[in-house]
Amino acid sequence: MNALNAFIRRMAVLSVLWAFCEMLLPEGRQRRAVRLTVSLMMAAALLSSVTALLPASAERVQESFALFRQAEGSAAADRLALQATAREAEAFLVRLAEKAGYDAQGSVWLCTDGALYQAEVRVSPKKGQTLLLSTGQLRQKIAQALQVEEDRITVSQTVGAEGA
C-alpha cells in the first residue's frame, strides 16, 4: 500500500509540474521541448512505479506456496497447480544460482498442501566467471528467499567442478 501511495504522490507532483511549465512557456519550440521532456519524465516515473508495485519472484513463489496450502479443489487440478508452482520455483532457483556465477539445474518437490518438501540445485561454475557465492552461501540465500529451513535445500556441484 505504501508503494501505491508513493506512486500516486509522484504522479501528482509530475502533473502539477507539467501544468506549471505549460502555463509559463510561450508558444513555439521551447514549449514543444518542455512537453517532450516532461512527457519522458512522466513515462519514466510511471514505468519505475509500476515495476515497484509488482511482486518480486521470490514473493510470487511464496504466495503460490501459501495459495496451495489454503486451496481446495479436484485432485487433478491440484496436481496441475502444484506442478506449475514447482516449475516456477525451479526456475527461480536456477536464476539465483546463475546470478551467483553458476550454470544450474533445479528440482523442487512439494507436499500435497503446497509446502516445500525438498529443493535440489545442481551447479557448476560458469567458465571465465567469478563465483559470487559459495555453494553453502547459495544454499542459505535460497532458504532465505523461500523462507524455509536450510535442511530442505540441497546444493551440489557437478563432478570435476572447482570447490567453492
PDB file of N, CA and C in Angstrom, residues 14-59:
ATOM      1  N   LEU A  14       4.377  15.309 -10.607  1.00  0.00           N
ATOM      2  CA  LEU A  14       4.768  15.477 -12.005  1.00  0.00           C
ATOM      3  C   LEU A  14       3.656  16.133 -12.826  1.00  0.00           C
ATOM      4  N   SER A  15       2.408  15.860 -12.508  1.00  0.00           N
ATOM      5  CA  SER A  15       1.296  16.501 -13.218  1.00  0.00           C
ATOM      6  C   SER A  15       1.246  17.995 -12.931  1.00  0.00           C
ATOM      7  N   VAL A  16       1.468  18.367 -11.668  1.00  0.00           N
ATOM      8  CA  VAL A  16       1.495  19.795 -11.314  1.00  0.00           C
ATOM      9  C   VAL A  16       2.672  20.472 -12.010  1.00  0.00           C
ATOM     10  N   LEU A  17       3.827  19.817 -12.012  1.00  0.00           N
ATOM     11  CA  LEU A  17       4.997  20.358 -12.705  1.00  0.00           C
ATOM     12  C   LEU A  17       4.693  20.560 -14.184  1.00  0.00           C
ATOM     13  N   TRP A  18       4.052  19.596 -14.769  1.00  0.00           N
ATOM     14  CA  TRP A  18       3.699  19.669 -16.180  1.00  0.00           C
ATOM     15  C   TRP A  18       2.784  20.871 -16.446  1.00  0.00           C
ATOM     16  N   ALA A  19       1.745  21.008 -15.651  1.00  0.00           N
ATOM     17  CA  ALA A  19       0.802  22.114 -15.826  1.00  0.00           C
ATOM     18  C   ALA A  19       1.479  23.469 -15.616  1.00  0.00           C
ATOM     19  N   PHE A  20       2.341  23.565 -14.625  1.00  0.00           N
ATOM     20  CA  PHE A  20       3.067  24.806 -14.345  1.00  0.00           C
ATOM     21  C   PHE A  20       3.952  25.191 -15.525  1.00  0.00           C
ATOM     22  N   CYS A  21       4.670  24.241 -16.071  1.00  0.00           N
ATOM     23  CA  CYS A  21       5.532  24.505 -17.229  1.00  0.00           C
ATOM     24  C   CYS A  21       4.707  24.930 -18.441  1.00  0.00           C
ATOM     25  N   GLU A  22       3.569  24.310 -18.632  1.00  0.00           N
ATOM     26  CA  GLU A  22       2.687  24.654 -19.751  1.00  0.00           C
ATOM     27  C   GLU A  22       2.241  26.104 -19.666  1.00  0.00           C
ATOM     28  N   MET A  23       1.928  26.566 -18.458  1.00  0.00           N
ATOM     29  CA  MET A  23       1.440  27.934 -18.292  1.00  0.00           C
ATOM     30  C   MET A  23       2.544  28.970 -18.495  1.00  0.00           C
ATOM     31  N   LEU A  24       3.747  28.665 -18.090  1.00  0.00           N
ATOM     32  CA  LEU A  24       4.831  29.649 -18.128  1.00  0.00           C
ATOM     33  C   LEU A  24       5.493  29.811 -19.489  1.00  0.00           C
ATOM     34  N   LEU A  25       5.487  28.781 -20.286  1.00  0.00           N
ATOM     35  CA  LEU A  25       6.239  28.843 -21.537  1.00  0.00           C
ATOM     36  C   LEU A  25       5.424  29.431 -22.677  1.00  0.00           C
ATOM     37  N   PRO A  26       6.106  30.214 -23.524  1.00  0.00           N
ATOM     38  CA  PRO A  26       5.426  30.758 -24.699  1.00  0.00           C
ATOM     39  C   PRO A  26       5.275  29.684 -25.768  1.00  0.00           C
ATOM     40  N   GLU A  27       4.438  29.969 -26.756  1.00  0.00           N
ATOM     41  CA  GLU A  27       4.265  29.045 -27.879  1.00  0.00           C
ATOM     42  C   GLU A  27       5.591  28.919 -28.631  1.00  0.00           C
ATOM     43  N   GLY A  28       5.769  27.790 -29.302  1.00  0.00           N
ATOM     44  CA  GLY A  28       6.939  27.621 -30.151  1.00  0.00           C
ATOM     45  C   GLY A  28       7.785  26.435 -29.748  1.00  0.00           C
ATOM     46  N   ARG A  29       9.058  26.540 -30.117  1.00  0.00           N
ATOM     47  CA  ARG A  29       9.996  25.420 -29.918  1.00  0.00           C
ATOM     48  C   ARG A  29      10.214  25.079 -28.451  1.00  0.00           C
ATOM     49  N   GLN A  30      10.324  26.087 -27.598  1.00  0.00           N
ATOM     50  CA  GLN A  30      10.566  25.817 -26.181  1.00  0.00           C
ATOM     51  C   GLN A  30       9.426  25.002 -25.573  1.00  0.00           C
ATOM     52  N   ARG A  31       8.217  25.358 -25.919  1.00  0.00           N
ATOM     53  CA  ARG A  31       7.059  24.653 -25.375  1.00  0.00           C
ATOM     54  C   ARG A  31       7.094  23.183 -25.800  1.00  0.00           C
ATOM     55  N   ARG A  32       7.415  22.936 -27.067  1.00  0.00           N
ATOM     56  CA  ARG A  32       7.488  21.554 -27.545  1.00  0.00           C
ATOM     57  C   ARG A  32       8.607  20.787 -26.846  1.00  0.00           C
ATOM     58  N   ALA A  33       9.744  21.424 -26.631  1.00  0.00           N
ATOM     59  CA  ALA A  33      10.870  20.759 -25.955  1.00  0.00           C
ATOM     60  C   ALA A  33      10.511  20.411 -24.512  1.00  0.00           C
ATOM     61  N   VAL A  34       9.850  21.352 -23.826  1.00  0.00           N
ATOM     62  CA  VAL A  34       9.462  21.095 -22.439  1.00  0.00           C
ATOM     63  C   VAL A  34       8.403  19.996 -22.384  1.00  0.00           C
ATOM     64  N   ARG A  35       7.453  20.007 -23.307  1.00  0.00           N
ATOM     65  CA  ARG A  35       6.445  18.945 -23.348  1.00  0.00           C
ATOM     66  C   ARG A  35       7.103  17.583 -23.520  1.00  0.00           C
ATOM     67  N   LEU A  36       8.069  17.507 -24.422  1.00  0.00           N
ATOM     68  CA  LEU A  36       8.777  16.247 -24.642  1.00  0.00           C
ATOM     69  C   LEU A  36       9.508  15.809 -23.381  1.00  0.00           C
ATOM     70  N   THR A  37      10.227  16.744 -22.744  1.00  0.00           N
ATOM     71  CA  THR A  37      10.998  16.420 -21.541  1.00  0.00           C
ATOM     72  C   THR A  37      10.089  15.942 -20.413  1.00  0.00           C
ATOM     73  N   VAL A  38       9.029  16.688 -20.160  1.00  0.00           N
ATOM     74  CA  VAL A  38       8.128  16.318 -19.062  1.00  0.00           C
ATOM     75  C   VAL A  38       7.394  15.017 -19.396  1.00  0.00           C
ATOM     76  N   SER A  39       7.053  14.811 -20.647  1.00  0.00           N
ATOM     77  CA  SER A  39       6.413  13.554 -21.043  1.00  0.00           C
ATOM     78  C   SER A  39       7.333  12.367 -20.792  1.00  0.00           C
ATOM     79  N   LEU A  40       8.616  12.523 -21.103  1.00  0.00           N
ATOM     80  CA  LEU A  40       9.582  11.451 -20.837  1.00  0.00           C
ATOM     81  C   LEU A  40       9.733  11.204 -19.337  1.00  0.00           C
ATOM     82  N   MET A  41       9.724  12.285 -18.551  1.00  0.00           N
ATOM     83  CA  MET A  41       9.807  12.130 -17.097  1.00  0.00           C
ATOM     84  C   MET A  41       8.593  11.377 -16.560  1.00  0.00           C
ATOM     85  N   MET A  42       7.415  11.705 -17.078  1.00  0.00           N
ATOM     86  CA  MET A  42       6.187  11.022 -16.653  1.00  0.00           C
ATOM     87  C   MET A  42       6.238   9.539 -17.018  1.00  0.00           C
ATOM     88  N   ALA A  43       6.696   9.260 -18.236  1.00  0.00           N
ATOM     89  CA  ALA A  43       6.779   7.857 -18.670  1.00  0.00           C
ATOM     90  C   ALA A  43       7.765   7.087 -17.802  1.00  0.00           C
ATOM     91  N   ALA A  44       8.919   7.686 -17.499  1.00  0.00           N
ATOM     92  CA  ALA A  44       9.919   7.019 -16.660  1.00  0.00           C
ATOM     93  C   ALA A  44       9.378   6.786 -15.253  1.00  0.00           C
ATOM     94  N   ALA A  45       8.718   7.785 -14.693  1.00  0.00           N
ATOM     95  CA  ALA A  45       8.148   7.638 -13.351  1.00  0.00           C
ATOM     96  C   ALA A  45       7.061   6.572 -13.338  1.00  0.00           C
ATOM     97  N   LEU A  46       6.256   6.546 -14.374  1.00  0.00           N
ATOM     98  CA  LEU A  46       5.185   5.551 -14.470  1.00  0.00           C
ATOM     99  C   LEU A  46       5.766   4.140 -14.542  1.00  0.00           C
ATOM    100  N   LEU A  47       6.773   3.942 -15.394  1.00  0.00           N
ATOM    101  CA  LEU A  47       7.381   2.616 -15.528  1.00  0.00           C
ATOM    102  C   LEU A  47       8.068   2.171 -14.249  1.00  0.00           C
ATOM    103  N   SER A  48       8.833   3.066 -13.624  1.00  0.00           N
ATOM    104  CA  SER A  48       9.535   2.674 -12.396  1.00  0.00           C
ATOM    105  C   SER A  48       8.550   2.382 -11.273  1.00  0.00           C
ATOM    106  N   SER A  49       7.473   3.138 -11.201  1.00  0.00           N
ATOM    107  CA  SER A  49       6.480   2.915 -10.155  1.00  0.00           C
ATOM    108  C   SER A  49       5.705   1.627 -10.375  1.00  0.00           C
ATOM    109  N   VAL A  50       5.364   1.336 -11.614  1.00  0.00           N
ATOM    110  CA  VAL A  50       4.626   0.105 -11.904  1.00  0.00           C
ATOM    111  C   VAL A  50       5.477  -1.109 -11.579  1.00  0.00           C
ATOM    112  N   THR A  51       6.766  -1.080 -11.925  1.00  0.00           N
ATOM    113  CA  THR A  51       7.621  -2.221 -11.596  1.00  0.00           C
ATOM    114  C   THR A  51       7.805  -2.358 -10.091  1.00  0.00           C
ATOM    115  N   ALA A  52       7.772  -1.234  -9.353  1.00  0.00           N
ATOM    116  CA  ALA A  52       7.874  -1.310  -7.897  1.00  0.00           C
ATOM    117  C   ALA A  52       6.619  -1.932  -7.286  1.00  0.00           C
ATOM    118  N   LEU A  53       5.485  -1.782  -7.959  1.00  0.00           N
ATOM    119  CA  LEU A  53       4.240  -2.355  -7.443  1.00  0.00           C
ATOM    120  C   LEU A  53       4.146  -3.858  -7.681  1.00  0.00           C
ATOM    121  N   LEU A  54       4.898  -4.377  -8.665  1.00  0.00           N
ATOM    122  CA  LEU A  54       4.856  -5.803  -8.970  1.00  0.00           C
ATOM    123  C   LEU A  54       5.665  -6.572  -7.944  1.00  0.00           C
ATOM    124  N   PRO A  55       5.196  -7.735  -7.506  1.00  0.00           N
ATOM    125  CA  PRO A  55       5.949  -8.518  -6.530  1.00  0.00           C
ATOM    126  C   PRO A  55       7.187  -9.149  -7.165  1.00  0.00           C
ATOM    127  N   ALA A  56       8.199  -9.342  -6.355  1.00  0.00           N
ATOM    128  CA  ALA A  56       9.433  -9.979  -6.827  1.00  0.00           C
ATOM    129  C   ALA A  56       9.202 -11.473  -7.017  1.00  0.00           C
ATOM    130  N   SER A  57      10.129 -12.130  -7.699  1.00  0.00           N
ATOM    131  CA  SER A  57       9.991 -13.560  -7.995  1.00  0.00           C
ATOM    132  C   SER A  57       9.843 -14.396  -6.735  1.00  0.00           C
ATOM    133  N   ALA A  58      10.665 -14.128  -5.734  1.00  0.00           N
ATOM    134  CA  ALA A  58      10.592 -14.911  -4.501  1.00  0.00           C
ATOM    135  C   ALA A  58       9.235 -14.745  -3.841  1.00  0.00           C
ATOM    136  N   GLU A  59       8.693 -13.527  -3.875  1.00  0.00           N
ATOM    137  CA  GLU A  59       7.392 -13.299  -3.276  1.00  0.00           C
ATOM    138  C   GLU A  59       6.307 -14.058  -4.029  1.00  0.00           C
TER     139      GLU A  59
END
